[in-house]
Amino acid sequence: MREVTENICCSEVKVVIGEGSLSKLLDIKDHKIGVIYSKKLNIDNVIKYLSDPYLISIEDGENAKDLSNIMLLVNELFERNFDRSDYIIAVGGGTVTDIAGFVASIYLRGINLVNVPTTFLGMVDAAIGGKNGVNFNNIKNIIGTFYQPTMIISDLTFLETLPTEELKKGLAEVIKYGLTLDKELYDFLSLNKDEVLNKDKLVLEELIYRSTIDKLAVVKEDERETRGIRIVLNFGHTIGHAIEAGSGFKVPHGYAISVGMVCEAKIAEELGYAEEGVVEDVLWLLQLYGLPYDISQIDAPLDLKTALNAIEMDKKHRRNVILMPFPTRIGNWKKVEVPLNVIKGFAEQCLTK
Ligand SMILES: NC(=O)c1ccc[n+]([C@@H]2O[C@H](COP(=O)([O-])OP(=O)(O)OC[C@H]3O[C@@H](n4cnc5c(N)ncnc54)[C@H](O)[C@@H]3O)[C@@H](O)[C@H]2O)c1
């Protein structure tokens, strides 16, 4: 079991990673506890550590990230007189931690939040960093807050039931950290493919640990995405979001950003920011893990116009310029301002089947 503690602005965030780490829940005493969890999960392993929790099961998945569900949950807390010293424990994938995190942040302007991610994507990304959000008007995560959990518990036991497809979606984000921030992680991924895909617990623990450290280090420097540092976590996401939007959100996020990372690395190379060979390194690792690296591998039909329009909605877009996090060489990156029409031009090439 490994522990990481980081101070992010005004909050201390503790992360506990490893099999059996759920026992850390015993630290929560003398408060009301509301467990917001995915209906699809058996959470006996969580409940056994809690005294008299109030259980609130919810649907998971993208459709559940809706304001109406947020208000139902707020009402549940209100009716049970939860106060600011009480706790919400979110148990589920990224959709559940996003929903519960948003509720925790707005109820009484913030009550204690503990994230218990149950998907690999949740453990390496969604449960970390304090961003949460719901969708509105067909735009993902457009309503949300920044709110740090006090504790994140990544217990690998949950991964035993996780389908390989879901593991791969999270791997795309781990590869993103390796390509932009962490060459050792890139090398580790290169050397341990079979162990990763066979869900070797120690190897997955190492991936979750390194991803946690990499993401927390970025968030510590730029929690609110105002200093041009947190944008690195968006590598592959400008084109990735375009693919998601152009397919009517039929293409899973992890697959969309895999193709997005290749496109954006190509743009970085064409514009002279990435060293020669970076695109090959990106392609090689994605191929190793069976992730898509070209738009022709995406099954869903893509509406190019919708995809290109989505680039204008990119949150890094300001006055016809987009701030792009470009890989320069493996484990390094640079912030570059690129005119919107240049990105759209490259995107059109990349996304034409
Ligand atoms: N807040 C952030 O910083 C951040 C970062 C990345 C992604 N996200 C959000 O996360 C969401 C995606 O998260 P996700 O991929 O975890 O999706 P998800 O929550 O929909 O979970 C994916 C699937 O896995 C199932 N599942 C969950 N735990 C399981 C387990 N232990 N065993 C078997 N099945 C299990 C779920 O029921 C669901 O069907 C998106 O909405 C995205 O916007 C947020």
PDB file of C-alpha atoms in Angstrom, residues 31-187:
ATOM      1  CA  HIS A  31     -19.648  12.077  11.444  1.00  0.00           C
ATOM      2  CA  LYS A  32     -22.581  11.320   9.227  1.00  0.00           C
ATOM      3  CA  ILE A  33     -21.478   9.514   6.086  1.00  0.00           C
ATOM      4  CA  GLY A  34     -23.374   9.533   2.805  1.00  0.00           C
ATOM      5  CA  VAL A  35     -22.134   6.969   0.301  1.00  0.00           C
ATOM      6  CA  ILE A  36     -23.009   7.934  -3.276  1.00  0.00           C
ATOM      7  CA  TYR A  37     -22.318   4.852  -5.374  1.00  0.00           C
ATOM      8  CA  SER A  38     -23.020   3.249  -8.707  1.00  0.00           C
ATOM      9  CA  LYS A  39     -26.088   0.989  -8.710  1.00  0.00           C
ATOM     10  CA  LYS A  40     -24.123  -1.530 -10.726  1.00  0.00           C
ATOM     11  CA  LEU A  41     -21.541  -2.149  -8.019  1.00  0.00           C
ATOM     12  CA  ASN A  42     -21.527  -4.370  -4.980  1.00  0.00           C
ATOM     13  CA  ILE A  43     -20.011  -2.176  -2.273  1.00  0.00           C
ATOM     14  CA  ASP A  44     -20.074  -4.530   0.733  1.00  0.00           C
ATOM     15  CA  ASN A  45     -16.282  -4.176   0.858  1.00  0.00           C
ATOM     16  CA  VAL A  46     -16.759  -0.415   1.476  1.00  0.00           C
ATOM     17  CA  ILE A  47     -19.700  -0.597   3.862  1.00  0.00           C
ATOM     18  CA  LYS A  48     -17.946  -2.995   6.219  1.00  0.00           C
ATOM     19  CA  TYR A  49     -15.573  -0.192   7.271  1.00  0.00           C
ATOM     20  CA  LEU A  50     -18.278   2.399   7.947  1.00  0.00           C
ATOM     21  CA  SER A  51     -20.515   2.890  10.915  1.00  0.00           C
ATOM     22  CA  ASP A  52     -24.154   3.482  10.005  1.00  0.00           C
ATOM     23  CA  PRO A  53     -23.621   4.977   6.529  1.00  0.00           C
ATOM     24  CA  TYR A  54     -26.483   6.464   4.567  1.00  0.00           C
ATOM     25  CA  LEU A  55     -26.457   4.704   1.193  1.00  0.00           C
ATOM     26  CA  ILE A  56     -27.463   6.544  -1.979  1.00  0.00           C
ATOM     27  CA  SER A  57     -27.243   4.496  -5.175  1.00  0.00           C
ATOM     28  CA  ILE A  58     -27.250   6.269  -8.533  1.00  0.00           C
ATOM     29  CA  GLU A  59     -27.063   5.385 -12.205  1.00  0.00           C
ATOM     30  CA  ASP A  60     -23.590   5.805 -13.661  1.00  0.00           C
ATOM     31  CA  GLY A  61     -22.553   6.638 -17.211  1.00  0.00           C
ATOM     32  CA  GLU A  62     -22.539   9.872 -19.156  1.00  0.00           C
ATOM     33  CA  ASN A  63     -26.339  10.330 -19.128  1.00  0.00           C
ATOM     34  CA  ALA A  64     -26.319  10.437 -15.345  1.00  0.00           C
ATOM     35  CA  LYS A  65     -24.180  13.596 -15.376  1.00  0.00           C
ATOM     36  CA  ASP A  66     -27.231  15.827 -15.378  1.00  0.00           C
ATOM     37  CA  LEU A  67     -28.213  18.742 -13.144  1.00  0.00           C
ATOM     38  CA  SER A  68     -31.526  17.114 -12.234  1.00  0.00           C
ATOM     39  CA  ASN A  69     -29.621  14.249 -10.589  1.00  0.00           C
ATOM     40  CA  ILE A  70     -27.438  16.706  -8.715  1.00  0.00           C
ATOM     41  CA  MET A  71     -30.489  18.369  -7.189  1.00  0.00           C
ATOM     42  CA  LEU A  72     -31.947  15.009  -6.121  1.00  0.00           C
ATOM     43  CA  LEU A  73     -28.736  14.247  -4.263  1.00  0.00           C
ATOM     44  CA  VAL A  74     -28.593  17.683  -2.657  1.00  0.00           C
ATOM     45  CA  ASN A  75     -32.133  17.089  -1.450  1.00  0.00           C
ATOM     46  CA  GLU A  76     -31.144  13.730   0.088  1.00  0.00           C
ATOM     47  CA  LEU A  77     -28.387  15.410   2.106  1.00  0.00           C
ATOM     48  CA  PHE A  78     -30.640  18.287   3.107  1.00  0.00           C
ATOM     49  CA  GLU A  79     -33.411  15.984   4.323  1.00  0.00           C
ATOM     50  CA  ARG A  80     -30.951  14.105   6.502  1.00  0.00           C
ATOM     51  CA  ASN A  81     -29.480  17.261   7.997  1.00  0.00           C
ATOM     52  CA  PHE A  82     -25.945  16.712   6.744  1.00  0.00           C
ATOM     53  CA  ASP A  83     -23.703  19.483   8.029  1.00  0.00           C
ATOM     54  CA  ARG A  84     -20.345  20.748   6.831  1.00  0.00           C
ATOM     55  CA  SER A  85     -18.326  18.414   9.038  1.00  0.00           C
ATOM     56  CA  ASP A  86     -20.032  15.351   7.542  1.00  0.00           C
ATOM     57  CA  TYR A  87     -18.724  13.219   4.685  1.00  0.00           C
ATOM     58  CA  ILE A  88     -19.653  12.137   1.217  1.00  0.00           C
ATOM     59  CA  ILE A  89     -17.909   9.042  -0.067  1.00  0.00           C
ATOM     60  CA  ALA A  90     -18.106   8.629  -3.849  1.00  0.00           C
ATOM     61  CA  VAL A  91     -17.768   5.020  -5.013  1.00  0.00           C
ATOM     62  CA  GLY A  92     -17.722   4.403  -8.748  1.00  0.00           C
ATOM     63  CA  GLY A  93     -16.145   5.323 -12.037  1.00  0.00           C
ATOM     64  CA  GLY A  94     -15.408   8.852 -13.237  1.00  0.00           C
ATOM     65  CA  THR A  95     -19.051   9.636 -13.841  1.00  0.00           C
ATOM     66  CA  VAL A  96     -19.923   8.908 -10.208  1.00  0.00           C
ATOM     67  CA  THR A  97     -16.938  10.798  -8.750  1.00  0.00           C
ATOM     68  CA  ASP A  98     -17.780  13.766 -11.016  1.00  0.00           C
ATOM     69  CA  ILE A  99     -21.409  13.793  -9.833  1.00  0.00           C
ATOM     70  CA  ALA A 100     -20.646  13.257  -6.155  1.00  0.00           C
ATOM     71  CA  GLY A 101     -17.764  15.754  -6.249  1.00  0.00           C
ATOM     72  CA  PHE A 102     -20.037  18.415  -7.681  1.00  0.00           C
ATOM     73  CA  VAL A 103     -22.682  17.714  -5.027  1.00  0.00           C
ATOM     74  CA  ALA A 104     -20.072  17.815  -2.227  1.00  0.00           C
ATOM     75  CA  SER A 105     -18.755  21.139  -3.531  1.00  0.00           C
ATOM     76  CA  ILE A 106     -22.091  22.947  -3.654  1.00  0.00           C
ATOM     77  CA  TYR A 107     -23.907  21.536  -0.633  1.00  0.00           C
ATOM     78  CA  LEU A 108     -23.368  24.089   2.177  1.00  0.00           C
ATOM     79  CA  ARG A 109     -20.567  25.483  -0.032  1.00  0.00           C
ATOM     80  CA  GLY A 110     -18.601  22.305   0.502  1.00  0.00           C
ATOM     81  CA  ILE A 111     -18.637  19.247   2.732  1.00  0.00           C
ATOM     82  CA  ASN A 112     -15.917  16.610   3.134  1.00  0.00           C
ATOM     83  CA  LEU A 113     -15.390  14.403   0.111  1.00  0.00           C
ATOM     84  CA  VAL A 114     -13.657  11.041  -0.168  1.00  0.00           C
ATOM     85  CA  ASN A 115     -13.250   9.536  -3.624  1.00  0.00           C
ATOM     86  CA  VAL A 116     -13.164   5.770  -4.028  1.00  0.00           C
ATOM     87  CA  PRO A 117     -12.597   5.242  -7.760  1.00  0.00           C
ATOM     88  CA  THR A 118     -13.570   1.806  -9.034  1.00  0.00           C
ATOM     89  CA  THR A 119     -12.415   2.075 -12.659  1.00  0.00           C
ATOM     90  CA  PHE A 120      -8.815   2.309 -13.812  1.00  0.00           C
ATOM     91  CA  LEU A 121      -9.620   5.659 -15.453  1.00  0.00           C
ATOM     92  CA  GLY A 122     -10.958   6.886 -12.135  1.00  0.00           C
ATOM     93  CA  MET A 123      -7.819   5.750 -10.287  1.00  0.00           C
ATOM     94  CA  VAL A 124      -5.342   7.319 -12.714  1.00  0.00           C
ATOM     95  CA  ASP A 125      -7.289  10.435 -13.621  1.00  0.00           C
ATOM     96  CA  ALA A 126     -10.929  11.289 -12.858  1.00  0.00           C
ATOM     97  CA  ALA A 127     -10.823  10.972  -9.061  1.00  0.00           C
ATOM     98  CA  ILE A 128      -7.677  13.122  -8.816  1.00  0.00           C
ATOM     99  CA  GLY A 129      -7.328  16.857  -9.215  1.00  0.00           C
ATOM    100  CA  GLY A 130     -10.576  18.286  -7.905  1.00  0.00           C
ATOM    101  CA  LYS A 131     -12.348  18.960 -11.180  1.00  0.00           C
ATOM    102  CA  ASN A 132     -15.894  17.776 -11.409  1.00  0.00           C
ATOM    103  CA  GLY A 133     -18.726  18.569 -13.690  1.00  0.00           C
ATOM    104  CA  VAL A 134     -21.964  17.694 -15.371  1.00  0.00           C
ATOM    105  CA  ASN A 135     -23.048  18.021 -18.979  1.00  0.00           C
ATOM    106  CA  PHE A 136     -25.409  20.652 -20.346  1.00  0.00           C
ATOM    107  CA  ASN A 137     -26.875  21.268 -23.782  1.00  0.00           C
ATOM    108  CA  ASN A 138     -24.905  18.350 -25.216  1.00  0.00           C
ATOM    109  CA  ILE A 139     -21.616  19.852 -24.058  1.00  0.00           C
ATOM    110  CA  LYS A 140     -19.550  17.745 -21.680  1.00  0.00           C
ATOM    111  CA  ASN A 141     -18.551  19.042 -18.245  1.00  0.00           C
ATOM    112  CA  ILE A 142     -19.694  22.585 -18.991  1.00  0.00           C
ATOM    113  CA  ILE A 143     -21.087  23.093 -15.475  1.00  0.00           C
ATOM    114  CA  GLY A 144     -18.804  22.281 -12.600  1.00  0.00           C
ATOM    115  CA  THR A 145     -16.483  23.345  -9.838  1.00  0.00           C
ATOM    116  CA  PHE A 146     -12.954  22.838  -8.593  1.00  0.00           C
ATOM    117  CA  TYR A 147     -13.150  21.041  -5.282  1.00  0.00           C
ATOM    118  CA  GLN A 148     -10.466  18.832  -3.775  1.00  0.00           C
ATOM    119  CA  PRO A 149     -11.332  15.567  -2.041  1.00  0.00           C
ATOM    120  CA  THR A 150      -9.658  15.164   1.350  1.00  0.00           C
ATOM    121  CA  MET A 151      -8.856  11.545   0.574  1.00  0.00           C
ATOM    122  CA  ILE A 152      -8.693   9.324  -2.514  1.00  0.00           C
ATOM    123  CA  ILE A 153      -8.623   5.578  -1.980  1.00  0.00           C
ATOM    124  CA  SER A 154      -7.582   3.500  -4.988  1.00  0.00           C
ATOM    125  CA  ASP A 155      -8.148  -0.097  -3.940  1.00  0.00           C
ATOM    126  CA  LEU A 156      -7.058  -2.411  -6.731  1.00  0.00           C
ATOM    127  CA  THR A 157      -9.518  -5.100  -5.683  1.00  0.00           C
ATOM    128  CA  PHE A 158     -12.155  -3.242  -7.702  1.00  0.00           C
ATOM    129  CA  LEU A 159     -10.174  -3.799 -10.891  1.00  0.00           C
ATOM    130  CA  GLU A 160     -10.723  -7.584 -10.728  1.00  0.00           C
ATOM    131  CA  THR A 161     -14.171  -7.171 -12.268  1.00  0.00           C
ATOM    132  CA  LEU A 162     -13.260  -4.389 -14.691  1.00  0.00           C
ATOM    133  CA  PRO A 163     -13.445  -5.390 -18.393  1.00  0.00           C
ATOM    134  CA  THR A 164     -10.210  -5.033 -20.402  1.00  0.00           C
ATOM    135  CA  GLU A 165     -11.907  -2.428 -22.597  1.00  0.00           C
ATOM    136  CA  GLU A 166     -12.354  -0.183 -19.560  1.00  0.00           C
ATOM    137  CA  LEU A 167      -8.733  -0.773 -18.544  1.00  0.00           C
ATOM    138  CA  LYS A 168      -7.588   0.337 -21.992  1.00  0.00           C
ATOM    139  CA  LYS A 169      -9.602   3.562 -21.825  1.00  0.00           C
ATOM    140  CA  GLY A 170      -7.697   4.492 -18.670  1.00  0.00           C
ATOM    141  CA  LEU A 171      -4.389   3.423 -20.211  1.00  0.00           C
ATOM    142  CA  ALA A 172      -4.767   6.141 -22.836  1.00  0.00           C
ATOM    143  CA  GLU A 173      -4.533   8.753 -20.049  1.00  0.00           C
ATOM    144  CA  VAL A 174      -1.539   6.991 -18.467  1.00  0.00           C
ATOM    145  CA  ILE A 175       0.194   7.018 -21.850  1.00  0.00           C
ATOM    146  CA  LYS A 176      -0.570  10.753 -22.011  1.00  0.00           C
ATOM    147  CA  TYR A 177       1.312  11.320 -18.724  1.00  0.00           C
ATOM    148  CA  GLY A 178       4.229   9.254 -20.015  1.00  0.00           C
ATOM    149  CA  LEU A 179       4.448  11.141 -23.307  1.00  0.00           C
ATOM    150  CA  THR A 180       4.319  14.634 -21.830  1.00  0.00           C
ATOM    151  CA  LEU A 181       5.565  14.428 -18.242  1.00  0.00           C
ATOM    152  CA  ASP A 182       7.269  11.189 -17.361  1.00  0.00           C
ATOM    153  CA  LYS A 183       9.757   9.336 -19.536  1.00  0.00           C
ATOM    154  CA  GLU A 184      10.242   6.662 -16.844  1.00  0.00           C
ATOM    155  CA  LEU A 185       6.522   5.953 -17.018  1.00  0.00           C
ATOM    156  CA  TYR A 186       6.767   5.705 -20.819  1.00  0.00           C
ATOM    157  CA  ASP A 187       9.617   3.190 -20.437  1.00  0.00           C
TER     158      ASP A 187
END
